[in-house]
Short mmCIF file of C-alpha atoms in Angstrom, two decimals:
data_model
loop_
_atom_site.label_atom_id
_atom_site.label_comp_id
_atom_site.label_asym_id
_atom_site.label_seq_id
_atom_site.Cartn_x
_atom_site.Cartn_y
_atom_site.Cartn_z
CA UNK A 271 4.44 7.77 182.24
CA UNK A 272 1.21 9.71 181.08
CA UNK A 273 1.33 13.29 179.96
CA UNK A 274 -1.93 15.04 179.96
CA UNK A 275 -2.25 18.38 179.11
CA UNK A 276 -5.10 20.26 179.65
CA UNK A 277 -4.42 23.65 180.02
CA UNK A 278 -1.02 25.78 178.62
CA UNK A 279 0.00 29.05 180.20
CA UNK A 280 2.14 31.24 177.56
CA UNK A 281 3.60 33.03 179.98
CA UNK A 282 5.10 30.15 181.50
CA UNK A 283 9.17 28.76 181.11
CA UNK A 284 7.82 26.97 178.06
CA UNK A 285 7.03 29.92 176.37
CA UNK A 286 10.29 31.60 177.15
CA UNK A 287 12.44 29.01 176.34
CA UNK A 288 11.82 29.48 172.35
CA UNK A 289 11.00 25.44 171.56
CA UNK A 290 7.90 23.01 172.01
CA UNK A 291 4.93 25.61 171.99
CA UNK A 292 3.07 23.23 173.77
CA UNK A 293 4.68 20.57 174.98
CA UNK A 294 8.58 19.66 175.86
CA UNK A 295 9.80 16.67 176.49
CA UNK A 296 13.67 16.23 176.85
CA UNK A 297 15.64 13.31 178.28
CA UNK A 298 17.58 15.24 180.89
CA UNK A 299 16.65 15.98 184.32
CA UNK A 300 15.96 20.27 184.58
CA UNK A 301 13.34 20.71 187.17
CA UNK A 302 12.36 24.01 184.21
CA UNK A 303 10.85 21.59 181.49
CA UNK A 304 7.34 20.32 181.62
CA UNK A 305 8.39 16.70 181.64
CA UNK A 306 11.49 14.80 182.02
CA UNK A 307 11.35 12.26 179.30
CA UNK A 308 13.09 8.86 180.53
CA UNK A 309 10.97 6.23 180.59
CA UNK A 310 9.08 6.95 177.73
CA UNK A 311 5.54 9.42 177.65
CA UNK A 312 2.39 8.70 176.37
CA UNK A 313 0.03 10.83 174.98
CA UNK A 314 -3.30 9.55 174.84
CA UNK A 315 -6.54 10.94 173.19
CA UNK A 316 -7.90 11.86 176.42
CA UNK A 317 -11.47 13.66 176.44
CA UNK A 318 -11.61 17.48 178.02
CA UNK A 319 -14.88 17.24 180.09
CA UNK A 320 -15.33 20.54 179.37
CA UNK A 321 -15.46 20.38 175.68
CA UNK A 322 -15.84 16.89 174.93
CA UNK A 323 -13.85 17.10 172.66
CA UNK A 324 -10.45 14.56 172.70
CA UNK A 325 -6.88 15.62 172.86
CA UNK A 326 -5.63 18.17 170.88
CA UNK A 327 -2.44 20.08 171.04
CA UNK A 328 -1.95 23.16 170.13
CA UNK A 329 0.36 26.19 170.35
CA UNK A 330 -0.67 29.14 172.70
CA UNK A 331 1.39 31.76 171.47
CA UNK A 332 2.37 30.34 168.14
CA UNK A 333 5.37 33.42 168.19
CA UNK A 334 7.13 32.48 170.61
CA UNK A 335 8.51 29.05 168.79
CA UNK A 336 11.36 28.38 166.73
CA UNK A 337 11.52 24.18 167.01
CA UNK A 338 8.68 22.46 167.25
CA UNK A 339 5.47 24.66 167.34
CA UNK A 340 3.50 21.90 168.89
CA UNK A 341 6.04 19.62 170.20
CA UNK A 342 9.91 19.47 170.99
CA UNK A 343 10.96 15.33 171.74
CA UNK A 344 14.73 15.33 172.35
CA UNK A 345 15.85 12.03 173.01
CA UNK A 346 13.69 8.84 174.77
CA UNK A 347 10.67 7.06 173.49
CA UNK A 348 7.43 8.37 172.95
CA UNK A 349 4.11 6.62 171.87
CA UNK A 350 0.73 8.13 170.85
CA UNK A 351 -2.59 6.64 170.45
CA UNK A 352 -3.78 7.54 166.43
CA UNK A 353 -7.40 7.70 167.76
CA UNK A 354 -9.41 10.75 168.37
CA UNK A 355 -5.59 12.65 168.79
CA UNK A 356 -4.29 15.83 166.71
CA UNK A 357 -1.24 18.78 166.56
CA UNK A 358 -2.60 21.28 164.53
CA UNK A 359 -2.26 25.20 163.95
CA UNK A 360 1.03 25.34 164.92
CA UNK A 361 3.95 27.83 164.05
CA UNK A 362 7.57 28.22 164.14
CA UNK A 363 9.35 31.78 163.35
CA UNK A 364 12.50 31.37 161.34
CA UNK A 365 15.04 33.77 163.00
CA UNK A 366 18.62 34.36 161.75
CA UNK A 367 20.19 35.24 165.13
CA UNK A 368 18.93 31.95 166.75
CA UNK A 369 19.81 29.26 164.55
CA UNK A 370 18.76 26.44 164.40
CA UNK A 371 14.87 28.13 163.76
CA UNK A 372 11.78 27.45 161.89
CA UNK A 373 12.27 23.71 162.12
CA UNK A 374 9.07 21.28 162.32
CA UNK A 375 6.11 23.20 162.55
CA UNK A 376 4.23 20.49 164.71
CA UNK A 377 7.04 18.34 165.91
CA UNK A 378 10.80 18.74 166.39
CA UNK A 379 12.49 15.20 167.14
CA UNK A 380 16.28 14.90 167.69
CA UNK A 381 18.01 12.62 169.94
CA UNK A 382 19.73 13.51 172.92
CA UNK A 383 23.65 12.82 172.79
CA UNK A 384 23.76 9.39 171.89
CA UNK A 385 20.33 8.94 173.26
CA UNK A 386 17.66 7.50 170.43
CA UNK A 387 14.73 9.36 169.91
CA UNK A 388 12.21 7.01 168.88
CA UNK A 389 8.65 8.03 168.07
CA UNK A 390 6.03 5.54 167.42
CA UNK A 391 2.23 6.67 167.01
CA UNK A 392 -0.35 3.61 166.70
CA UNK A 393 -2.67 1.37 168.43
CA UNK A 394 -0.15 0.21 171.31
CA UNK A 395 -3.01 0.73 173.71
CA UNK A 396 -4.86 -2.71 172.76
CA UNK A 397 -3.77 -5.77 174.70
CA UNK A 398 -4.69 -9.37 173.17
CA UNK A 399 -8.19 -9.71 173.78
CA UNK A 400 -9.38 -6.43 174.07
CA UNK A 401 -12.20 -5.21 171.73
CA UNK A 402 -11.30 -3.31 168.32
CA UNK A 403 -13.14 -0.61 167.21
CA UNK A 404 -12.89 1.20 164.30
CA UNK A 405 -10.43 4.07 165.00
CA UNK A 406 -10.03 7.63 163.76
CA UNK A 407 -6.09 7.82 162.95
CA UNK A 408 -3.80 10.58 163.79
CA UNK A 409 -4.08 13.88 162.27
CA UNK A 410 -0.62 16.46 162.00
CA UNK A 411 -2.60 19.32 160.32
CA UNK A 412 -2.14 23.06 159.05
CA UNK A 413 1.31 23.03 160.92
CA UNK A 414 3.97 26.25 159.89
CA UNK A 415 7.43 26.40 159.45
CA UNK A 416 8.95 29.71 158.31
CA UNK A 417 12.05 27.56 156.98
CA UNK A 418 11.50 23.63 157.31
CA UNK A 419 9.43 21.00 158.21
CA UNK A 420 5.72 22.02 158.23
CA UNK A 421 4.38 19.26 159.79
CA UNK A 422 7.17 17.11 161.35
CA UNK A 423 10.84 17.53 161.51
CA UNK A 424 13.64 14.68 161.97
CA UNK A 425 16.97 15.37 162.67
CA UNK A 426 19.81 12.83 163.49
CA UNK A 427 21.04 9.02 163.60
CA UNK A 428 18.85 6.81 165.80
CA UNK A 429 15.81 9.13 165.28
CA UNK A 430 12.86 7.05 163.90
CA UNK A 431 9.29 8.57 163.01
CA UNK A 432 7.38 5.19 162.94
CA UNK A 433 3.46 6.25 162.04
CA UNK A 434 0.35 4.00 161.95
CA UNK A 435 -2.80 5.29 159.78
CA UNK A 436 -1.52 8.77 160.04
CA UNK A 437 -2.66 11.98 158.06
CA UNK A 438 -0.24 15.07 157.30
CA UNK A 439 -2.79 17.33 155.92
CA UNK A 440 -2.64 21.55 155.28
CA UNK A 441 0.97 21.69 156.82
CA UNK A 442 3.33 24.06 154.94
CA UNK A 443 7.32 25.46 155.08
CA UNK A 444 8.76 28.18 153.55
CA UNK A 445 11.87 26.24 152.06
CA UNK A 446 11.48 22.39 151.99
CA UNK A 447 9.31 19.83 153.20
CA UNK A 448 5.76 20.74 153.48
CA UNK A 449 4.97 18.13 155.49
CA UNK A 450 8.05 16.18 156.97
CA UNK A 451 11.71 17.13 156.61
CA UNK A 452 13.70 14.16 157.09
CA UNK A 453 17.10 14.85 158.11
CA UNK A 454 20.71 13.54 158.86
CA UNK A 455 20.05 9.71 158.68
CA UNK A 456 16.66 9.76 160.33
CA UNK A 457 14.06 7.67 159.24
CA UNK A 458 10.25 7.89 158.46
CA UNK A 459 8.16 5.15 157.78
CA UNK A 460 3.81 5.92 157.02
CA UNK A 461 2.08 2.44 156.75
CA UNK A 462 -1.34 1.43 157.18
CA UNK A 463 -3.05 -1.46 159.44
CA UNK A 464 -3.71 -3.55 156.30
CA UNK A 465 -6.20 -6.28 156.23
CA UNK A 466 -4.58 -9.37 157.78
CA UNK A 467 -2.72 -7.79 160.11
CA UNK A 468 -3.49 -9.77 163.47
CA UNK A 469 -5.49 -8.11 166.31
CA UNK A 470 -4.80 -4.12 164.84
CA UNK A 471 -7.70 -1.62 164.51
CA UNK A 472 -8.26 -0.09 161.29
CA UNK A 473 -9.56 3.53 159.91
CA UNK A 474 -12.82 2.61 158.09
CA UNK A 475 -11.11 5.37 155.02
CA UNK A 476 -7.52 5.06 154.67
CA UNK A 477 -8.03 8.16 152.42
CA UNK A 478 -8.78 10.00 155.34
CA UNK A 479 -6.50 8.26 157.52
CA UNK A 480 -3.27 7.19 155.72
CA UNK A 481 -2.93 10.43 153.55
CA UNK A 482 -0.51 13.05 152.71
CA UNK A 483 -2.28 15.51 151.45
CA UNK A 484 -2.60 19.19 150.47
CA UNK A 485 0.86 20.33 152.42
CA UNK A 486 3.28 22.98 150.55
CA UNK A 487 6.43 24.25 149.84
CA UNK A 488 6.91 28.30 149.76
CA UNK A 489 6.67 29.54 145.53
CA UNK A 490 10.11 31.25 145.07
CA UNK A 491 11.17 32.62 141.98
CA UNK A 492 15.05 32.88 142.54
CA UNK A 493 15.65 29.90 143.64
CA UNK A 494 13.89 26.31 143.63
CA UNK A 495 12.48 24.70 147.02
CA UNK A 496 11.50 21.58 146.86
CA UNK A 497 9.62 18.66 148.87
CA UNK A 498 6.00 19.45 148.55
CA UNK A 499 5.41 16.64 151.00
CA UNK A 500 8.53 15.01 151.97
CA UNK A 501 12.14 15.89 151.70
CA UNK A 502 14.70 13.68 152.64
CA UNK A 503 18.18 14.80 153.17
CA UNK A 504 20.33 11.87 154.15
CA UNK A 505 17.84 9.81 155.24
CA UNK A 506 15.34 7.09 155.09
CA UNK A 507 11.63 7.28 153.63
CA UNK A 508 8.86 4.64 153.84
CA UNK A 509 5.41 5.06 152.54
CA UNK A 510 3.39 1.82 152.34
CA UNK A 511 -0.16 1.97 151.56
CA UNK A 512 -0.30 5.83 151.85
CA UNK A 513 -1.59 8.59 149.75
CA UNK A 514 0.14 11.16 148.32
CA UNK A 515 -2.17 13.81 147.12
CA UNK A 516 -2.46 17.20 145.96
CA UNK A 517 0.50 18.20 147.25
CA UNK A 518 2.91 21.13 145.96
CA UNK A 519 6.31 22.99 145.29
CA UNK A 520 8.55 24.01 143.20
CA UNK A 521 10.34 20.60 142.30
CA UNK A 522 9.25 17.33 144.01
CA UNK A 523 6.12 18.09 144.18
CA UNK A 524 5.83 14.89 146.22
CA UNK A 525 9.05 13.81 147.48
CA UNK A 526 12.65 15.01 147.13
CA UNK A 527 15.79 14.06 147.52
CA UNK A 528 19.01 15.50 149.09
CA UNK A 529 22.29 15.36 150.38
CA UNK A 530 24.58 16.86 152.52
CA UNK A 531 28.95 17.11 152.74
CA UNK A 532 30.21 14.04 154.00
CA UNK A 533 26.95 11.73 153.59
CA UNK A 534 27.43 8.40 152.60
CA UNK A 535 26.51 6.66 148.62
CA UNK A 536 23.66 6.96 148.56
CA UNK A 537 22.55 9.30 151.25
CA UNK A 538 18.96 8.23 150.64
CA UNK A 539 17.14 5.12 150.55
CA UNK A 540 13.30 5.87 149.68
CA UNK A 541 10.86 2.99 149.36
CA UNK A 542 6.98 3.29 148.10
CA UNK A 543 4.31 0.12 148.19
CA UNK A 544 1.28 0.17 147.47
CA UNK A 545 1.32 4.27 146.96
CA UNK A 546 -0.57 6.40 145.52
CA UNK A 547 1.03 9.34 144.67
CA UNK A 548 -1.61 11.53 142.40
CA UNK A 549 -2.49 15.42 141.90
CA UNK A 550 0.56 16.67 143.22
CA UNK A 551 1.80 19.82 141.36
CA UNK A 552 4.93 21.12 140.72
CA UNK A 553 5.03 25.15 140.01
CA UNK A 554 8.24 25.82 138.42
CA UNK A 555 11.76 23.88 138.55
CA UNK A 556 14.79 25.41 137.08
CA UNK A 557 17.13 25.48 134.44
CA UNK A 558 19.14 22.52 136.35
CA UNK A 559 15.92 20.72 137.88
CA UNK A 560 13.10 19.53 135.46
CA UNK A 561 10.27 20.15 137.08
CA UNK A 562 9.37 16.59 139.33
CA UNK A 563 6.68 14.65 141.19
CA UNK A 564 9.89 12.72 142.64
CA UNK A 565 13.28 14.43 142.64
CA UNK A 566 15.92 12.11 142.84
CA UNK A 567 18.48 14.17 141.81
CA UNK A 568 20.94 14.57 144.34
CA UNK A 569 21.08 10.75 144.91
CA UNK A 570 18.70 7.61 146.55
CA UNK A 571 18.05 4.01 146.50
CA UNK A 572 14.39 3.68 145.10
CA UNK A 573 12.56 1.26 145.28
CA UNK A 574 8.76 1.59 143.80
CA UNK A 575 6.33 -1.10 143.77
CA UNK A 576 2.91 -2.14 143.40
CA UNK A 577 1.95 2.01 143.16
CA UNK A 578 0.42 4.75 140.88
CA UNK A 579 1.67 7.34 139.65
CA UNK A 580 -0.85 9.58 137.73
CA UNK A 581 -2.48 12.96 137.04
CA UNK A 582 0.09 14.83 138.77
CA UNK A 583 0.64 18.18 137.01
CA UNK A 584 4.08 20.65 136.06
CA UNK A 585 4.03 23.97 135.34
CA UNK A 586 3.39 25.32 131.93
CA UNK A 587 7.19 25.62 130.17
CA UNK A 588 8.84 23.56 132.38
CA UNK A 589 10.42 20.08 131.76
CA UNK A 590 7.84 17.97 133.40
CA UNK A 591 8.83 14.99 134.31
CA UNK A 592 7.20 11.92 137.34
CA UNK A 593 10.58 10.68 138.82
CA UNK A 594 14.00 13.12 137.77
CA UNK A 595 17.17 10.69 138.77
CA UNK A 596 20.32 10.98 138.51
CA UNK A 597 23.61 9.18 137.95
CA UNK A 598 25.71 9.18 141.57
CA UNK A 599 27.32 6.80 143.21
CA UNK A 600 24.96 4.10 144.56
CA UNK A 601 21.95 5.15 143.20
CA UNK A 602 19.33 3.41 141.76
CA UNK A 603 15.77 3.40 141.13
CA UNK A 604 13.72 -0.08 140.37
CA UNK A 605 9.98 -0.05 139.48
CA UNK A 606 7.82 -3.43 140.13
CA UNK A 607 4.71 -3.79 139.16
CA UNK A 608 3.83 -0.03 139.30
CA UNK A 609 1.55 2.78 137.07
CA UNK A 610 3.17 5.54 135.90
#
């Protein structure tokens, strides 16, 4: 199926149902949703005659959302194109009498009962022979979330966030994960069409293309939130060939690590190659957190290799340290060939 949206209407049952600002797709049949999401949507970077411009989606009445500013995926597959397409400006009000609420400031993905949710955004358009040009990637940009998830938010078993020369740029949360908030045993995985990779377009400037960059974590000074970029809380991360840049918060500036009752040892496996992780900052940590690029703490299986480390800053005072682990059951953290 093909979802093309060209217009939204706030004052339609989107709007009033609270979720997916712009778009919501959920894998049960209600004749009230936009879409019913079963055999998988695509959304394509389609060109608005009017503008000229290609597909971009973005929230009408950024107030009305609590999941999923730009999009709400509950369950099924979904596929975008990372050319010319773009969720950005976004925003999802935290509110304490609704809860769940301020979760994934572009995207909310969950599955659907035992229904997978799987999300893959790349260059699945191209069939063998077809000609390759040089494409833009997929931007997720200044995205809000007044509690998590600025840019993306993953929540549940069998929910995969599979990305292909992607950028998270500008997206921030109040409490943790400035850019993705990986949740519950979902996984995320950023990697880049590398050179040798057969019949795949690439971005000319993975820097502009394959980046994580400038997304933020809320400053608090009674308590520490952490994740500048990613936080994983039972869960899988996996950047490979990605930037991680100037991102910030108060511990894990870049990524960090959590855990939740009940979640297996260790409820995190996190895996970096070929990463550069660089210019993050941390602003304060705590008297039981030194102040991190990568937080650890609360328990992963890390695996770094072939990456840099470097220039990343800590706040004046603090105990600054790149990559704060600690001693739980199951963890571990191996460096190969990496810069620190």
């Amino acid at each position: 199926r093909v979802l093309v949206i060209s217009s939204y209407d706030p004052s339609g049952p989107i709007a009033r149902a609270g979720v997916g600002g712009s778009v919501r797709l959920l894998d049960a049949a209600d004749g009230r949703q936009l879409q019913t999401l079963r055999m998988g949507v695509t959304l394509s970077a389609i060109v608005d005659p009017r503008t000229g411009q290609a597909f971009v989606v973005t929230s009408g009445v950024p107030s009305v959302s609590t999941l999923g500013g730009g999009m709400y995926l509950q369950g099924g597959t979904v596929r975008i194109q990372n050319d010319r397409t773009t969720i950005s400006g976004n925003h999802v009000q935290y509110d304490p009498a609704n809860l769940p609420s301020g979760l994934g400031g572009g995207i909310y993905g969950t599955r659907f009962g035992t229904t997978a949710l799987d999300i893959l955004i790349g260059a699945w358009q191209y069939q063998n022979g077809d000609p390759r040009p040089p494409i833009s990637g997929f931007s997720i940009s200044n995205n809000r979330a007044d509690d998590r998830g600025g840019g993306v938010y993953l929540d549940g078993p069998s929910v995969s966030f599979l990305a292909l020369e992607t950028s998270l740029t500008d997206n921030s949360a109040a409490n943790s994960g400035g850019a993705v908030f990986v949740y519950n045993g979902s996984s995320l995985q950023l990697s880049r069409n590398f050179p040798g990779a057969p019949l795949v377009p690439q971005c000319a400037n993975y820097l502009e293309c394959n980046v994580i960059r400038g997304n933020s974590v809320d400053t608090h000074s009674n308590y520490v939130a952490a994740g500048g970029a990613i936080n994983v809380q039972v869960g899988s991360v996996r950047l490979i060939q990605t930037a991680v840049l100037q991102n910030s918060a108060d511990s894990g500036s870049a990524i960090n690590a959590g855990s939740i009752f009940g979640a297996p040892n260790p409820p995190n496996t996190i895996r970096l190659q070929g990463a550069l992780v660089s210019r993050n900052n941390c602003t304060h940590g705590s008297n039981f957190r030194p102040c991190s690029t990568i937080d650890m703490g609360s328990g992963a299986d890390t695996r770094i290799s072939y990456s840099t480390l470097a220039d990343n800053t800590h706040a004046s005072g603090s105990s600054p340290v790149e990559i704060y682990a600690f001693s739980g059951v199951g963890s571990s953290l191996t460096l190969l060939s990496s810069i620190l």
